[in-house]
Structures are given as structure tokens and as C-alpha cells.
Amino acid sequence: MRKASRGFILLAVFLLAQQLGFAQLHKFRPGINLFTPEQDIELGKEAAGEIGKQVEIVNNKELTDYVASIGKRLAAQPQAGQYPYSFQVVNDPSINAFALPGGPTFVHTGLILAVDNEAQLAGVLAHEIVHVALRHGTNQASKANLIQLPALLASSTLGSGSMLAQLGQLGIGIGANSVLLKFSRTAETQADLLGAQIAAQAGYNPIEMARFFEKLEKEGGARGPQFFSDHPNPGNRMQAITDEIRYIPQKTYDFNTGQLARMKAIAQKLPPPKKAVAQAAPVTPMSIPDSRPSKRLQQYSGNGFRLSYPENWKPITGRDEAGVMIAPAAGVLQSQSGVNVGYGIVLDYYRPDNSNAGLREATEEFVSRLKSAHPGMRTAAGLRDTRVGGKKAVVTTLYSESIFQGQTEVDRLLTVSHPNGILYVVFVSPQSEAQYANKVFDRIIRSMRFSF
Ligand code: ZN
């Protein structure tokens, strides 16, 4: 008797879970993101321009219109969000598709030739659309650059057309293994499951997405891995998609343009791609010669100060637009902890704990902060009084380990009294460059003016 009642309860629970099935359809929210959706769109636009130079975009209206019509149908589903999606075909035999932040989506001819039916192509496109809608690329870029990205994104110098270049200084690009294009397994799960929902709503059988991935995985080797290197299998991919489909309201998946066979014929007849395929720009390697400051200087106006800086270096300002880092791409090292400047200038304000501290006292406190943040940093001599831009200033030199291997780093520190504390400037160079760099740094110091 006991056994029977137990069995009944379990069955009841099981049925209840089934009835609640629709409510269990996955909903995903975008993760942490320091970019605005508008910045996603701007970044995607710039990156698409770069991609256009690196790959061979197919210039066949019929084929492009075909892919775009499927893409637009999917992008019209509510989960796709309000992004200006665009769809282009890339003449490339490898099986791949990718989407940039904000909506530009690219489909390789190899993918079109590899799918067994239109629903499979739609499934892959829906998967890409989710990466855009949930902003996976900029989410990953945000997570990897939590410290320095807010400053860069709030930068007033971030005008249109310069975003990719600025992000390049943080090592964020569209190159191989770019955080913008190579997704985490969590992102992949979301793209699979939400993509299945989108495909289904658009009238495509979502199981075909799973079937296509399964097929690619089975074929493996020669043609499969390309897609999977950017879209890694989160594990149990097919099972997870199949499970999700059980919660999608049942309907007849009867949408099909009937054009796929003809489109395959067009793709087949295209001449082989002329350009080398997708050799994306590498992250700028650290290089002392490439970092060396130009003797030609240009003006920078910041919050409360002006100075000249070498024209081959780039300013990146802070969210509060107070501080600025001015450095060459080859003189910084991107790491988990942030951007480490090996050759360049860092300028910002510092508010001492003791608000009544004088310039020297505030500077000493700042130096001890620096030392605790940089183990191994040492001072050579004490503080020296001077004047800069008509104001009382203090200078000293610190030494630490350079990002350039085997080198000692020279950090010339300059501080100026400010009503709320001090303005500090650190002039950074590897020791082998100090003699050359100091001449340029001296000119920069002489160019400094303050308005506080
Ligand atoms: Zn993916």
C-alpha cells in the first residue's frame, strides 16, 4: 500500500512538471556589459568595415538577398531585439558564420553548401542572432576589461570611426581568438536554446539546428572545426537543444522558400576566393622601437590641464574625464588586472586620506600607495621641489619591473597641488630608453598648463 501511494505522488509531480513545461522555456538576460547598445552598433559597424577588407564578400544579389531574407525573418522575432541586422555572404569554403556586435552577420559559402535544408541554415543564423541580441561579444570584452574599459568607453575622444582603434589598445579586436567573436560555453548554450526558439517562431523546425551541429561534429576533421572553434560545444549540445524544444509550443514548421538548391548552385559556381581568408589583425605586439615617442608633439586638453604629447601616442581618457593615459599601442600590455603601461604617460588626480595634507605629504602618501600596488617598486631618492606651469610641483623617480622582459622600468613622478589633493603624472619608460624618453618627457613637462 505504501509503495502504491509513493508511486502516485511521484507521477503527480512528474505530470505537474510537464504541465509547467511552457513556463520553463529558457529566458536569458544579457550579462554584465559596459558598452551601451549604441556602442555595440557603432563597434559592429567599424568592425564590419574591417572584415570587408579581410574577406571576399560575395557580390551576387540573388544569393545575398536569399540569406538576408531568412536572416530578416529571424531577426523580426522579439528575442532578436532592436538591432540593425544585416546579412552578407563571404566567399570562403570553410563552414562558418559569425556575427559582430550590433548585428552585422556573415555567412560563409561553405556553410550554405554544407546544410541539408533551409531550416539548418536558419538554425545557424538564429544562433548568431542570439549572440548579437544578448550582446555576448561586448559582454566578454567587458568582463575581461572591467577596470580600464569604463574610462575608455566614456572617453570624449571616442568619436565615430575610432572605437575599434581605441579598443585595439586594450587588445580587443576582430583577430583570431577575439573576445568579440569567440564565445564561452555559457554563451553557446544560450545561443543554441534561444536560437531554437527564434527558429521555431519563424517557422523552421528547430531540431534541424541540432541535427546540423551533430552532422558537423560527426564529420569533424576537415570541415567541422572552423565553426566550433568560435562556437565551442557547451557539452550535450544536441540533448540540450532537444530538451528545450519540448518546451516550445508545438506547431507545424512549414516555412521554406524552396530556394536552397538554386542558391547552392550559385555558391558552387563562384570562383575560388582571391583574397587570403580572414587573416585578422593581431593584437599589437609589445615593441620598444614601435613605442618610442615621436619628437613631434600635439596638444591635449584635459580636465584642468593642457599638455603636449607625442603624435604617435594615443590618449585614452577616464569615465570622469579627469585622468588620461597617453601611450602607444606597442607600449602597453593587456592583462587580467588591466592595461600595464611600459612606455607612456599616466595622468590623474589623487585625493589623500588626510584632506589637509600639503603637496609633499600627499605625494608621499601617493608613493606609498603605488609601492603597495606594485611589489618590487622602489624609490631612488627623495622628493624634489620644482615648479611646473607656474605651480609648485614635486618630482621623484621610482623603479619597477618593466613589461618589456628583462628591463627595469623608470617611472618619473610629477605631482602638482590641486584644491582636492594632487594632480599626478607618471612618465614611464624602460631603462634602456630613459635617456631618449626623458628628453621628450622634459618637453612635455614644459608644455603643461593648469586651470585650477
Ligand atoms: Zn555561438
GROMACS .gro file of C-alpha atoms and ligand atoms in nm:
model
  453
    1MET     CA    1   0.000   0.000   0.000
    2ARG     CA    2   0.279   0.234   0.093
    3LYS     CA    3   0.457   0.161  -0.228
    4ALA     CA    4   0.150   0.243  -0.435
    5SER     CA    5   0.092   0.578  -0.274
    6ARG     CA    6   0.454   0.671  -0.320
    7GLY     CA    7   0.434   0.589  -0.686
    8PHE     CA    8   0.130   0.805  -0.728
    9ILE     CA    9   0.294   1.105  -0.570
   10LEU     CA   10   0.593   1.075  -0.798
   11LEU     CA   11   0.367   1.051  -1.100
   12ALA     CA   12   0.175   1.358  -0.987
   13VAL     CA   13   0.494   1.555  -0.953
   14PHE     CA   14   0.606   1.441  -1.294
   15LEU     CA   15   0.278   1.548  -1.456
   16LEU     CA   16   0.288   1.881  -1.279
   17ALA     CA   17   0.636   1.943  -1.415
   18GLN     CA   18   0.512   1.861  -1.762
   19GLN     CA   19   0.218   2.098  -1.732
   20LEU     CA   20   0.451   2.369  -1.616
   21GLY     CA   21   0.662   2.295  -1.918
   22PHE     CA   22   0.589   2.613  -2.109
   23ALA     CA   23   0.690   2.821  -1.814
   24GLN     CA   24   1.027   2.652  -1.818
   25LEU     CA   25   1.120   2.773  -2.164
   26HIS     CA   26   1.455   2.935  -2.113
   27LYS     CA   27   1.475   3.309  -2.086
   28PHE     CA   28   1.817   3.465  -2.088
   29ARG     CA   29   1.923   3.807  -1.982
   30PRO     CA   30   2.236   3.974  -2.112
   31GLY     CA   31   2.531   3.958  -1.873
   32ILE     CA   32   2.734   4.248  -1.743
   33ASN     CA   33   2.811   4.493  -2.018
   34LEU     CA   34   2.995   4.823  -2.001
   35PHE     CA   35   2.903   4.911  -2.357
   36THR     CA   36   2.576   5.079  -2.444
   37PRO     CA   37   2.368   4.909  -2.717
   38GLU     CA   38   2.453   5.211  -2.934
   39GLN     CA   39   2.822   5.138  -2.878
   40ASP     CA   40   2.761   4.776  -2.981
   41ILE     CA   41   2.616   4.909  -3.306
   42GLU     CA   42   2.899   5.156  -3.365
   43LEU     CA   43   3.162   4.892  -3.288
   44GLY     CA   44   2.993   4.640  -3.518
   45LYS     CA   45   2.979   4.892  -3.800
   46GLU     CA   46   3.351   4.967  -3.772
   47ALA     CA   47   3.441   4.601  -3.737
   48ALA     CA   48   3.225   4.509  -4.039
   49GLY     CA   49   3.422   4.763  -4.241
   50GLU     CA   50   3.744   4.592  -4.133
   51ILE     CA   51   3.606   4.245  -4.207
   52GLY     CA   52   3.510   4.370  -4.553
   53LYS     CA   53   3.878   4.439  -4.621
   54GLN     CA   54   3.989   4.099  -4.496
   55VAL     CA   55   3.740   3.864  -4.659
   56GLU     CA   56   3.582   3.838  -5.000
   57ILE     CA   57   3.219   3.949  -4.975
   58VAL     CA   58   3.006   3.776  -5.237
   59ASN     CA   59   2.864   4.024  -5.482
   60ASN     CA   60   2.571   3.817  -5.602
   61LYS     CA   61   2.241   3.986  -5.530
   62GLU     CA   62   2.033   3.672  -5.551
   63LEU     CA   63   2.246   3.480  -5.303
   64THR     CA   64   2.282   3.775  -5.063
   65ASP     CA   65   1.909   3.851  -5.080
   66TYR     CA   66   1.832   3.489  -5.006
   67VAL     CA   67   2.044   3.478  -4.690
   68ALA     CA   68   1.922   3.823  -4.589
   69SER     CA   69   1.557   3.724  -4.630
   70ILE     CA   70   1.599   3.430  -4.392
   71GLY     CA   71   1.804   3.645  -4.155
   72LYS     CA   72   1.546   3.924  -4.151
   73ARG     CA   73   1.266   3.677  -4.087
   74LEU     CA   74   1.454   3.551  -3.781
   75ALA     CA   75   1.559   3.899  -3.671
   76ALA     CA   76   1.193   4.003  -3.669
   77GLN     CA   77   1.128   3.772  -3.372
   78PRO     CA   78   1.101   3.955  -3.040
   79GLN     CA   79   1.404   3.780  -2.884
   80ALA     CA   80   1.629   3.932  -3.151
   81GLY     CA   81   1.594   4.278  -3.003
   82GLN     CA   82   1.607   4.604  -3.193
   83TYR     CA   83   1.940   4.577  -3.371
   84PRO     CA   84   2.007   4.682  -3.731
   85TYR     CA   85   2.082   4.329  -3.850
   86SER     CA   86   2.248   4.289  -4.187
   87PHE     CA   87   2.350   3.971  -4.367
   88GLN     CA   88   2.630   3.914  -4.611
   89VAL     CA   89   2.782   3.611  -4.775
   90VAL     CA   90   3.156   3.551  -4.763
   91ASN     CA   91   3.325   3.356  -5.041
   92ASP     CA   92   3.502   3.104  -4.822
   93PRO     CA   93   3.475   2.724  -4.841
   94SER     CA   94   3.509   2.671  -4.466
   95ILE     CA   95   3.188   2.604  -4.275
   96ASN     CA   96   3.136   2.912  -4.067
   97ALA     CA   97   2.916   3.205  -3.981
   98PHE     CA   98   2.976   3.490  -3.742
   99ALA     CA   99   2.801   3.798  -3.614
  100LEU     CA  100   2.951   4.124  -3.492
  101PRO     CA  101   2.810   4.331  -3.205
  102GLY     CA  102   2.506   4.529  -3.315
  103GLY     CA  103   2.403   4.299  -3.597
  104PRO     CA  104   2.637   4.262  -3.899
  105THR     CA  105   2.623   3.889  -3.975
  106PHE     CA  106   2.840   3.695  -4.219
  107VAL     CA  107   2.774   3.352  -4.369
  108HIS     CA  108   3.044   3.155  -4.548
  109THR     CA  109   2.955   2.990  -4.879
  110GLY     CA  110   3.094   2.673  -4.718
  111LEU     CA  111   2.808   2.680  -4.470
  112ILE     CA  112   2.545   2.726  -4.740
  113LEU     CA  113   2.689   2.427  -4.926
  114ALA     CA  114   2.704   2.215  -4.611
  115VAL     CA  115   2.347   2.245  -4.481
  116ASP     CA  116   2.098   1.973  -4.570
  117ASN     CA  117   1.799   2.204  -4.570
  118GLU     CA  118   1.695   2.565  -4.518
  119ALA     CA  119   1.597   2.505  -4.155
  120GLN     CA  120   1.959   2.416  -4.078
  121LEU     CA  121   2.082   2.741  -4.232
  122ALA     CA  122   1.811   2.927  -4.039
  123GLY     CA  123   1.914   2.749  -3.718
  124VAL     CA  124   2.274   2.866  -3.752
  125LEU     CA  125   2.160   3.221  -3.834
  126ALA     CA  126   1.926   3.220  -3.533
  127HIS     CA  127   2.219   3.108  -3.317
  128GLU     CA  128   2.425   3.403  -3.445
  129ILE     CA  129   2.137   3.643  -3.388
  130VAL     CA  130   2.127   3.545  -3.020
  131HIS     CA  131   2.495   3.636  -2.984
  132VAL     CA  132   2.401   3.983  -3.108
  133ALA     CA  133   2.079   4.016  -2.907
  134LEU     CA  134   2.238   3.903  -2.579
  135ARG     CA  135   2.546   4.110  -2.662
  136HIS     CA  136   2.785   3.823  -2.593
  137GLY     CA  137   3.081   3.988  -2.767
  138THR     CA  138   3.080   4.310  -2.570
  139ASN     CA  139   2.983   4.118  -2.256
  140GLN     CA  140   3.304   3.917  -2.288
  141ALA     CA  141   3.506   4.227  -2.368
  142SER     CA  142   3.357   4.392  -2.058
  143LYS     CA  143   3.437   4.101  -1.829
  144ALA     CA  144   3.797   4.096  -1.948
  145ASN     CA  145   3.847   4.470  -1.908
  146LEU     CA  146   3.640   4.574  -1.609
  147ILE     CA  147   3.895   4.821  -1.487
  148GLN     CA  148   4.005   5.016  -1.790
  149LEU     CA  149   3.703   4.985  -2.018
  150PRO     CA  150   3.473   5.230  -1.834
  151ALA     CA  151   3.730   5.501  -1.883
  152LEU     CA  152   3.777   5.424  -2.248
  153LEU     CA  153   3.407   5.395  -2.329
  154ALA     CA  154   3.324   5.722  -2.158
  155SER     CA  155   3.605   5.891  -2.342
  156SER     CA  156   3.511   6.208  -2.522
  157THR     CA  157   3.765   6.118  -2.788
  158LEU     CA  158   3.559   5.810  -2.873
  159GLY     CA  159   3.406   5.962  -3.181
  160SER     CA  160   3.259   5.767  -3.464
  161GLY     CA  161   3.514   5.568  -3.655
  162SER     CA  162   3.770   5.542  -3.375
  163MET     CA  163   3.617   5.283  -3.148
  164LEU     CA  164   3.792   4.980  -3.290
  165ALA     CA  165   4.126   5.161  -3.282
  166GLN     CA  166   4.076   5.262  -2.919
  167LEU     CA  167   3.967   4.914  -2.816
  168GLY     CA  168   4.270   4.782  -3.001
  169GLN     CA  169   4.480   4.944  -2.730
  170LEU     CA  170   4.320   4.706  -2.485
  171GLY     CA  171   4.383   4.415  -2.716
  172ILE     CA  172   4.017   4.396  -2.818
  173GLY     CA  173   3.993   4.340  -3.192
  174ILE     CA  174   3.845   4.117  -3.454
  175GLY     CA  175   4.151   3.896  -3.483
  176ALA     CA  176   4.182   3.527  -3.419
  177ASN     CA  177   4.056   3.439  -3.072
  178SER     CA  178   3.896   3.781  -3.035
  179VAL     CA  179   3.677   3.809  -2.727
  180LEU     CA  180   3.419   3.964  -2.959
  181LEU     CA  181   3.389   3.652  -3.173
  182LYS     CA  182   3.500   3.352  -2.972
  183PHE     CA  183   3.231   3.266  -2.726
  184SER     CA  184   3.216   3.098  -2.390
  185ARG     CA  185   3.029   2.775  -2.344
  186THR     CA  186   2.764   2.957  -2.144
  187ALA     CA  187   2.708   3.196  -2.434
  188GLU     CA  188   2.690   2.897  -2.666
  189THR     CA  189   2.420   2.730  -2.460
  190GLN     CA  190   2.218   3.050  -2.465
  191ALA     CA  191   2.265   3.090  -2.842
  192ASP     CA  192   2.158   2.729  -2.900
  193LEU     CA  193   1.848   2.739  -2.682
  194LEU     CA  194   1.723   3.087  -2.760
  195GLY     CA  195   1.821   3.031  -3.125
  196ALA     CA  196   1.599   2.722  -3.130
  197GLN     CA  197   1.309   2.933  -3.002
  198ILE     CA  198   1.368   3.202  -3.265
  199ALA     CA  199   1.394   2.949  -3.549
  200ALA     CA  200   1.074   2.779  -3.434
  201GLN     CA  201   0.880   3.104  -3.418
  202ALA     CA  202   0.996   3.189  -3.768
  203GLY     CA  203   0.851   2.860  -3.893
  204TYR     CA  204   1.168   2.648  -3.908
  205ASN     CA  205   1.197   2.316  -3.732
  206PRO     CA  206   1.444   2.391  -3.453
  207ILE     CA  207   1.560   2.028  -3.436
  208GLU     CA  208   1.744   2.093  -3.763
  209MET     CA  209   1.991   2.320  -3.583
  210ALA     CA  210   2.081   2.033  -3.353
  211ARG     CA  211   2.098   1.793  -3.647
  212PHE     CA  212   2.336   2.022  -3.831
  213PHE     CA  213   2.569   2.057  -3.531
  214GLU     CA  214   2.557   1.682  -3.488
  215LYS     CA  215   2.646   1.630  -3.851
  216LEU     CA  216   2.936   1.877  -3.830
  217GLU     CA  217   3.066   1.708  -3.523
  218LYS     CA  218   3.047   1.364  -3.682
  219GLU     CA  219   3.224   1.484  -3.995
  220GLY     CA  220   3.467   1.661  -3.769
  221GLY     CA  221   3.816   1.683  -3.906
  222ALA     CA  222   3.832   1.858  -4.236
  223ARG     CA  223   3.539   2.097  -4.232
  224GLY     CA  224   3.368   2.087  -3.897
  225PRO     CA  225   3.601   2.253  -3.651
  226GLN     CA  226   3.602   2.601  -3.807
  227PHE     CA  227   3.258   2.681  -3.668
  228PHE     CA  228   3.326   2.505  -3.342
  229SER     CA  229   3.644   2.695  -3.270
  230ASP     CA  230   3.441   3.016  -3.234
  231HIS     CA  231   3.129   2.839  -3.111
  232PRO     CA  232   3.257   2.566  -2.880
  233ASN     CA  233   3.028   2.280  -2.792
  234PRO     CA  234   2.899   2.353  -2.440
  235GLY     CA  235   2.859   1.979  -2.390
  236ASN     CA  236   2.547   1.774  -2.461
  237ARG     CA  237   2.460   2.024  -2.729
  238MET     CA  238   2.207   1.807  -2.909
  239GLN     CA  239   2.043   1.688  -2.589
  240ALA     CA  240   2.010   2.043  -2.454
  241ILE     CA  241   1.852   2.169  -2.777
  242THR     CA  242   1.620   1.868  -2.792
  243ASP     CA  243   1.516   1.926  -2.430
  244GLU     CA  244   1.446   2.292  -2.499
  245ILE     CA  245   1.232   2.208  -2.800
  246ARG     CA  246   0.999   2.009  -2.573
  247TYR     CA  247   0.900   2.335  -2.409
  248ILE     CA  248   0.847   2.527  -2.730
  249PRO     CA  249   0.475   2.544  -2.814
  250GLN     CA  250   0.402   2.279  -3.075
  251LYS     CA  251   0.342   2.398  -3.425
  252THR     CA  252   0.387   2.288  -3.781
  253TYR     CA  253   0.722   2.401  -3.908
  254ASP     CA  254   0.633   2.460  -4.266
  255PHE     CA  255   0.825   2.764  -4.372
  256ASN     CA  256   1.064   2.709  -4.662
  257THR     CA  257   1.148   2.939  -4.951
  258GLY     CA  258   1.232   2.640  -5.168
  259GLN     CA  259   1.534   2.829  -5.298
  260LEU     CA  260   1.816   2.646  -5.125
  261ALA     CA  261   1.909   2.413  -5.411
  262ARG     CA  262   1.937   2.703  -5.653
  263MET     CA  263   2.143   2.903  -5.404
  264LYS     CA  264   2.379   2.612  -5.357
  265ALA     CA  265   2.428   2.605  -5.733
  266ILE     CA  266   2.515   2.976  -5.730
  267ALA     CA  267   2.758   2.930  -5.441
  268GLN     CA  268   2.912   2.632  -5.615
  269LYS     CA  269   2.978   2.831  -5.932
  270LEU     CA  270   3.155   3.120  -5.759
  271PRO     CA  271   3.524   3.143  -5.847
  272PRO     CA  272   3.753   3.043  -5.560
  273PRO     CA  273   3.821   3.334  -5.320
  274LYS     CA  274   4.107   3.553  -5.434
  275LYS     CA  275   4.199   3.705  -5.104
  276ALA     CA  276   4.372   3.522  -4.827
  277VAL     CA  277   4.091   3.434  -4.593
  278ALA     CA  278   4.029   3.619  -4.269
  279GLN     CA  279   4.380   3.691  -4.156
  280ALA     CA  280   4.257   3.916  -3.882
  281ALA     CA  281   4.473   4.187  -3.735
  282PRO     CA  282   4.683   4.055  -3.450
  283VAL     CA  283   4.699   4.232  -3.118
  284THR     CA  284   4.982   4.482  -3.144
  285PRO     CA  285   5.290   4.310  -3.006
  286MET     CA  286   5.487   4.495  -2.743
  287SER     CA  287   5.786   4.655  -2.900
  288ILE     CA  288   6.022   4.919  -2.768
  289PRO     CA  289   6.117   5.061  -3.110
  290ASP     CA  290   5.749   5.084  -3.209
  291SER     CA  291   5.668   5.256  -2.881
  292ARG     CA  292   5.936   5.525  -2.897
  293PRO     CA  293   5.776   5.869  -2.871
  294SER     CA  294   5.784   6.087  -3.177
  295LYS     CA  295   5.956   6.422  -3.134
  296ARG     CA  296   5.657   6.583  -3.298
  297LEU     CA  297   5.413   6.680  -3.029
  298GLN     CA  298   5.047   6.771  -3.037
  299GLN     CA  299   4.810   6.937  -2.788
  300TYR     CA  300   4.592   6.755  -2.541
  301SER     CA  301   4.336   6.945  -2.334
  302GLY     CA  302   4.214   6.760  -2.029
  303ASN     CA  303   4.006   6.843  -1.725
  304GLY     CA  304   4.201   7.126  -1.563
  305PHE     CA  305   4.520   7.085  -1.762
  306ARG     CA  306   4.678   7.102  -2.104
  307LEU     CA  307   4.991   6.936  -2.233
  308SER     CA  308   5.166   6.831  -2.550
  309TYR     CA  309   5.219   6.464  -2.628
  310PRO     CA  310   5.398   6.264  -2.897
  311GLU     CA  311   5.181   6.239  -3.205
  312ASN     CA  312   5.235   5.865  -3.241
  313TRP     CA  313   5.088   5.802  -2.894
  314LYS     CA  314   4.717   5.789  -2.819
  315PRO     CA  315   4.524   5.941  -2.530
  316ILE     CA  316   4.261   5.730  -2.353
  317THR     CA  317   4.057   5.922  -2.101
  318GLY     CA  318   3.868   5.819  -1.790
  319ARG     CA  319   3.494   5.798  -1.729
  320ASP     CA  320   3.509   6.112  -1.518
  321GLU     CA  321   3.724   6.261  -1.792
  322ALA     CA  322   3.975   6.359  -1.528
  323GLY     CA  323   4.257   6.117  -1.585
  324VAL     CA  324   4.422   6.018  -1.908
  325MET     CA  325   4.663   5.753  -2.026
  326ILE     CA  326   4.870   5.851  -2.326
  327ALA     CA  327   5.058   5.559  -2.472
  328PRO     CA  328   5.148   5.379  -2.793
  329ALA     CA  329   4.970   5.051  -2.872
  330ALA     CA  330   5.304   4.867  -2.869
  331GLY     CA  331   5.392   5.007  -2.526
  332VAL     CA  332   5.111   4.856  -2.325
  333LEU     CA  333   5.039   4.506  -2.205
  334GLN     CA  334   4.682   4.392  -2.163
  335SER     CA  335   4.634   4.163  -1.866
  336GLN     CA  336   4.361   4.047  -1.633
  337SER     CA  337   4.444   4.330  -1.395
  338GLY     CA  338   4.423   4.596  -1.660
  339VAL     CA  339   4.644   4.780  -1.903
  340ASN     CA  340   5.004   4.787  -1.791
  341VAL     CA  341   5.188   5.078  -1.941
  342GLY     CA  342   5.550   5.007  -2.026
  343TYR     CA  343   5.610   5.320  -2.229
  344GLY     CA  344   5.379   5.617  -2.193
  345ILE     CA  345   5.222   5.868  -1.958
  346VAL     CA  346   4.956   5.825  -1.694
  347LEU     CA  347   4.792   6.136  -1.551
  348ASP     CA  348   4.518   6.156  -1.291
  349TYR     CA  349   4.408   6.320  -0.968
  350TYR     CA  350   4.468   6.174  -0.625
  351ARG     CA  351   4.278   6.267  -0.312
  352PRO     CA  352   4.485   6.192   0.000
  353ASP     CA  353   4.328   6.039   0.311
  354ASN     CA  354   4.427   6.348   0.503
  355SER     CA  355   4.244   6.629   0.330
  356ASN     CA  356   4.471   6.886   0.495
  357ALA     CA  357   4.786   6.724   0.358
  358GLY     CA  358   5.029   6.953   0.184
  359LEU     CA  359   5.179   6.872  -0.156
  360ARG     CA  360   5.477   6.678  -0.016
  361GLU     CA  361   5.272   6.485   0.236
  362ALA     CA  362   5.007   6.397  -0.024
  363THR     CA  363   5.279   6.288  -0.266
  364GLU     CA  364   5.443   6.067  -0.002
  365GLU     CA  365   5.109   5.902   0.067
  366PHE     CA  366   5.057   5.851  -0.306
  367VAL     CA  367   5.402   5.696  -0.346
  368SER     CA  368   5.337   5.451  -0.065
  369ARG     CA  369   5.009   5.357  -0.234
  370LEU     CA  370   5.196   5.296  -0.558
  371LYS     CA  371   5.450   5.081  -0.379
  372SER     CA  372   5.188   4.862  -0.218
  373ALA     CA  373   5.017   4.819  -0.555
  374HIS     CA  374   5.346   4.734  -0.730
  375PRO     CA  375   5.555   4.496  -0.523
  376GLY     CA  376   5.920   4.548  -0.608
  377MET     CA  377   5.877   4.916  -0.681
  378ARG     CA  378   6.147   5.126  -0.519
  379THR     CA  379   6.237   5.490  -0.484
  380ALA     CA  380   6.581   5.617  -0.578
  381ALA     CA  381   6.587   5.946  -0.399
  382GLY     CA  382   6.356   6.168  -0.201
  383LEU     CA  383   6.114   6.426  -0.329
  384ARG     CA  384   6.246   6.733  -0.501
  385ASP     CA  385   6.063   7.066  -0.521
  386THR     CA  386   6.023   7.236  -0.855
  387ARG     CA  387   5.776   7.447  -1.049
  388VAL     CA  388   5.569   7.338  -1.345
  389GLY     CA  389   5.331   7.559  -1.544
  390GLY     CA  390   5.362   7.832  -1.281
  391LYS     CA  391   5.266   7.595  -0.998
  392LYS     CA  392   5.455   7.438  -0.710
  393ALA     CA  393   5.539   7.081  -0.801
  394VAL     CA  394   5.725   6.784  -0.660
  395VAL     CA  395   5.923   6.528  -0.860
  396THR     CA  396   6.075   6.192  -0.782
  397THR     CA  397   6.179   5.879  -0.967
  398LEU     CA  398   6.064   5.527  -0.899
  399TYR     CA  399   6.190   5.199  -1.041
  400SER     CA  400   5.997   4.882  -1.104
  401GLU     CA  401   5.992   4.577  -1.326
  402SER     CA  402   5.916   4.667  -1.688
  403ILE     CA  403   5.662   4.486  -1.904
  404PHE     CA  404   5.949   4.464  -2.152
  405GLN     CA  405   6.123   4.148  -2.044
  406GLY     CA  406   6.447   4.182  -1.857
  407GLN     CA  407   6.417   4.558  -1.835
  408THR     CA  408   6.389   4.787  -1.537
  409GLU     CA  409   6.116   5.044  -1.568
  410VAL     CA  410   6.177   5.407  -1.487
  411ASP     CA  411   5.873   5.590  -1.352
  412ARG     CA  412   5.923   5.964  -1.325
  413LEU     CA  413   5.657   6.102  -1.096
  414LEU     CA  414   5.546   6.463  -1.103
  415THR     CA  415   5.281   6.600  -0.868
  416VAL     CA  416   5.112   6.938  -0.859
  417SER     CA  417   4.894   7.072  -0.581
  418HIS     CA  418   4.521   7.075  -0.651
  419PRO     CA  419   4.235   7.209  -0.432
  420ASN     CA  420   4.113   6.849  -0.379
  421GLY     CA  421   4.452   6.683  -0.346
  422ILE     CA  422   4.715   6.643  -0.615
  423LEU     CA  423   4.738   6.600  -0.988
  424TYR     CA  424   4.998   6.339  -1.066
  425VAL     CA  425   5.177   6.244  -1.386
  426VAL     CA  426   5.383   5.928  -1.424
  427PHE     CA  427   5.623   5.921  -1.716
  428VAL     CA  428   5.700   5.558  -1.791
  429SER     CA  429   5.983   5.415  -1.998
  430PRO     CA  430   6.207   5.110  -2.000
  431GLN     CA  431   6.551   5.197  -1.861
  432SER     CA  432   6.729   5.141  -2.192
  433GLU     CA  433   6.515   5.420  -2.335
  434ALA     CA  434   6.532   5.658  -2.040
  435GLN     CA  435   6.786   5.892  -2.192
  436TYR     CA  436   6.586   5.938  -2.512
  437ALA     CA  437   6.248   5.934  -2.338
  438ASN     CA  438   6.346   6.190  -2.077
  439LYS     CA  439   6.419   6.449  -2.344
  440VAL     CA  440   6.065   6.409  -2.475
  441PHE     CA  441   5.921   6.394  -2.122
  442ASP     CA  442   6.102   6.718  -2.032
  443ARG     CA  443   5.940   6.889  -2.328
  444ILE     CA  444   5.600   6.758  -2.220
  445ILE     CA  445   5.656   6.887  -1.867
  446ARG     CA  446   5.746   7.230  -2.003
  447SER     CA  447   5.425   7.230  -2.209
  448MET     CA  448   5.199   7.168  -1.907
  449ARG     CA  449   4.945   7.434  -1.809
  450PHE     CA  450   4.680   7.422  -1.540
  451SER     CA  451   4.347   7.592  -1.488
  452PHE     CA  452   4.284   7.523  -1.120
  453ZN      ZN  453   2.792   3.060  -3.100
   0.00000   0.00000   0.00000
